[in-house]
Short mmCIF file of C-alpha atoms in Angstrom, two decimals:
data_model
loop_
_atom_site.label_atom_id
_atom_site.label_comp_id
_atom_site.label_asym_id
_atom_site.label_seq_id
_atom_site.Cartn_x
_atom_site.Cartn_y
_atom_site.Cartn_z
CA MET A 275 22.53 -3.18 -33.36
CA GLU A 276 19.14 -5.04 -32.59
CA SER A 277 18.72 -6.88 -29.33
CA ASN A 278 17.00 -10.04 -28.97
CA THR A 279 16.30 -9.35 -25.29
CA LYS A 280 13.31 -11.00 -24.23
CA PHE A 281 12.84 -9.91 -20.14
CA SER A 282 14.94 -7.10 -19.05
CA PHE A 283 14.61 -5.08 -15.21
CA LEU A 284 13.08 -2.39 -16.23
CA ARG A 285 10.49 -3.64 -18.07
CA LEU A 286 9.87 -6.39 -15.09
CA PHE A 287 9.57 -2.76 -12.43
CA ASP A 288 7.71 -0.80 -14.75
CA SER A 289 5.06 -3.34 -15.07
CA ILE A 290 5.00 -3.87 -10.98
CA LYS A 291 5.55 -0.28 -10.35
CA GLY A 292 2.20 0.35 -12.92
CA ILE A 293 5.12 2.68 -14.69
CA HIS A 294 3.86 3.45 -18.26
CA LYS A 295 3.74 6.68 -21.24
CA PRO A 296 1.64 8.65 -20.04
CA GLU A 297 -1.90 8.85 -20.54
CA LYS A 298 -3.63 10.85 -23.69
CA LYS A 299 -6.33 12.32 -21.77
CA VAL A 300 -5.11 15.00 -18.62
CA ASP A 301 -7.70 16.60 -16.76
CA GLU A 302 -5.01 19.87 -15.83
CA THR A 303 -7.99 21.86 -14.68
CA TRP A 304 -9.72 19.97 -12.33
CA LEU A 305 -8.37 22.22 -9.21
CA SER A 306 -9.07 25.29 -10.30
CA GLU A 307 -13.11 24.54 -12.25
CA ARG A 308 -14.62 20.93 -10.94
CA ALA A 309 -13.35 20.67 -7.30
CA ASP A 310 -15.40 21.21 -5.43
CA LYS A 311 -14.89 24.62 -2.57
CA LYS A 312 -13.63 21.86 0.44
CA MET A 313 -11.40 20.55 -1.98
CA LYS A 314 -10.25 23.64 -2.82
CA ASP A 315 -9.08 24.75 0.36
CA LYS A 316 -7.61 21.57 1.21
CA PHE A 317 -5.06 21.83 -2.15
CA GLU A 318 -4.28 25.89 -0.82
CA LYS A 319 -3.47 25.41 2.59
CA PHE A 320 -1.22 22.01 1.33
CA PHE A 321 0.46 24.35 -1.35
CA LYS A 322 1.39 26.73 1.60
CA TRP A 323 1.98 24.34 4.13
CA CYS A 324 4.74 23.49 1.42
CA THR A 325 5.96 26.78 0.72
CA THR A 326 6.83 27.54 4.05
CA ASN A 327 8.65 24.65 5.08
CA GLY A 328 10.65 24.83 2.10
CA ILE A 329 9.32 22.22 -1.06
CA GLU A 330 9.63 23.36 -4.24
CA TYR A 331 8.49 22.41 -7.75
CA PRO A 332 9.35 24.63 -10.32
CA LYS A 333 8.05 23.24 -13.58
CA ILE A 334 5.37 20.72 -11.53
CA LYS A 335 1.51 20.94 -12.00
CA TYR A 336 -0.40 19.16 -9.01
CA PRO A 337 -2.64 17.88 -8.99
CA VAL A 338 -4.01 16.58 -13.02
CA LEU A 339 -6.55 13.64 -13.24
CA PHE A 340 -4.73 10.85 -15.96
CA GLY A 341 -7.37 8.71 -17.59
CA GLU A 342 -10.66 9.45 -18.86
CA GLY A 343 -14.82 8.31 -16.35
CA ASP A 344 -14.53 6.68 -13.78
CA ASN A 345 -10.97 6.02 -14.40
CA GLN A 346 -9.35 8.95 -13.35
CA TYR A 347 -6.07 8.80 -10.83
CA PRO A 348 -4.41 12.11 -9.29
CA GLY A 349 -1.09 12.51 -10.41
CA MET A 350 1.73 15.05 -11.37
CA LEU A 351 2.05 16.21 -14.71
CA ALA A 352 5.54 18.35 -15.62
CA THR A 353 4.98 21.47 -17.44
CA GLU A 354 8.00 22.36 -19.58
CA ASP A 355 10.29 20.21 -20.15
CA ILE A 356 12.97 18.92 -17.49
CA ALA A 357 16.77 18.67 -18.46
CA LYS A 358 18.94 15.86 -17.48
CA ASP A 359 20.36 16.39 -13.66
CA GLU A 360 17.86 19.35 -13.28
CA MET A 361 15.47 19.23 -9.88
CA ILE A 362 11.75 18.08 -10.41
CA ILE A 363 10.79 18.28 -6.81
CA LYS A 364 13.04 19.39 -3.99
CA VAL A 365 12.05 18.05 -0.06
CA PRO A 366 13.54 19.16 2.75
CA ALA A 367 15.03 15.97 4.68
CA ASN A 368 12.98 17.44 7.69
CA MET A 369 10.01 16.84 5.38
CA VAL A 370 9.93 13.56 5.03
CA LEU A 371 7.94 11.73 6.61
CA SER A 372 10.55 8.76 7.86
CA THR A 373 11.51 6.45 11.04
CA LYS A 374 13.90 9.36 11.39
CA VAL A 375 11.29 11.83 12.11
CA CYS A 376 9.43 9.44 14.20
CA PHE A 377 11.96 8.27 16.64
CA LYS A 378 11.70 12.45 17.12
CA SER A 379 8.63 12.84 17.82
CA GLU A 380 6.26 12.70 21.12
CA ILE A 381 5.82 8.94 21.09
CA LYS A 382 9.22 8.06 20.62
CA ASP A 383 9.74 6.19 23.73
CA ILE A 384 6.69 3.96 22.73
CA PHE A 385 9.00 2.84 19.51
CA PHE A 386 12.57 2.43 22.14
CA ASN A 387 10.81 0.37 25.19
CA HIS A 388 9.51 -2.02 23.09
CA PRO A 389 12.14 -3.39 20.66
CA ASP A 390 10.23 -6.62 19.26
CA LEU A 391 8.13 -5.02 17.14
CA TYR A 392 9.55 -1.32 16.30
CA GLY A 393 13.07 -2.67 16.66
CA MET A 394 14.92 -2.58 12.77
CA HIS A 395 16.20 -6.16 13.28
CA MET A 396 12.62 -6.67 12.81
CA PRO A 397 10.75 -8.21 9.18
CA ASN A 398 8.63 -5.23 9.46
CA GLY A 399 9.79 -3.31 12.14
CA GLU A 400 10.01 0.06 9.58
CA ASP A 401 6.56 -0.64 8.85
CA ASN A 402 4.88 -0.43 11.99
CA VAL A 403 7.48 2.45 13.21
CA LEU A 404 6.19 3.99 10.18
CA SER A 405 2.32 2.90 10.30
CA THR A 406 2.16 3.30 14.21
CA TYR A 407 3.72 7.65 13.71
CA VAL A 408 1.14 7.89 11.26
CA MET A 409 -1.75 6.58 12.99
CA TYR A 410 -0.63 8.78 16.12
CA GLU A 411 -0.62 12.44 13.93
CA LEU A 412 -4.14 11.13 12.43
CA GLY A 413 -5.71 10.65 15.74
CA LYS A 414 -4.02 14.45 15.91
CA GLU A 415 -6.25 15.93 13.68
CA GLU A 416 -5.90 20.09 13.18
CA LYS A 417 -3.12 19.57 15.75
CA SER A 418 -0.88 17.55 13.48
CA PHE A 419 2.19 19.39 11.42
CA TRP A 420 1.18 17.27 8.50
CA PHE A 421 -2.15 17.87 9.04
CA PRO A 422 -2.07 19.68 5.34
CA MET A 423 -0.55 16.42 3.54
CA PHE A 424 -2.99 14.06 5.27
CA GLU A 425 -5.54 16.27 3.79
CA ILE A 426 -4.66 15.70 0.60
CA TRP A 427 -3.93 12.05 0.51
CA PRO A 428 -6.63 10.14 -1.63
CA LYS A 429 -9.70 8.27 0.62
CA ASP A 430 -9.20 4.88 -0.63
CA THR A 431 -11.71 2.37 1.26
CA GLU A 432 -8.59 0.10 0.45
CA ILE A 433 -6.63 1.79 3.11
CA MET A 434 -6.88 0.49 6.18
CA PHE A 435 -7.30 3.62 8.35
CA ASN A 436 -10.31 5.03 5.40
CA TRP A 437 -12.67 1.71 6.97
CA ASP A 438 -15.21 1.99 8.28
CA ASP A 439 -15.99 1.23 11.71
CA ALA A 440 -18.67 -2.32 10.80
CA ASP A 441 -15.70 -3.03 8.13
CA LEU A 442 -12.71 -3.01 10.94
CA GLU A 443 -15.61 -5.15 13.13
#
């Protein structure tokens, strides 16, 4: 039966999230063959951190670069077929950067003492909690538990914590 559907939420959300068919051009060897030593070291530490903390991704290769030229972006690639209901990535609950982690952290009193900013009843309360916690942890640099993950985050200049001092002024 042919559908005359002109609108679907799936199509709408796919366009909003940028979900689309995989790029035909994939650079699977970027990390091993073209990344500099500093980047390779960061990913080596990240992979070790993942393994040590129970993160599993048995049929995934990360990172790979999709696209071509100046339009490349990092992502994950399935290395073999993944069956329905099969695990893609296993991340233990304590490894999910969430408000629960924030409210158990050493800066939890900040969140509890300022419900006008961090209360879950506030429109941006959860975002404020996560943003504050991430900025705090970023400031700890190598001393942060999350440092191996932060080190491989894309350094997009549009993200405020990557702005130069002049831009912040």
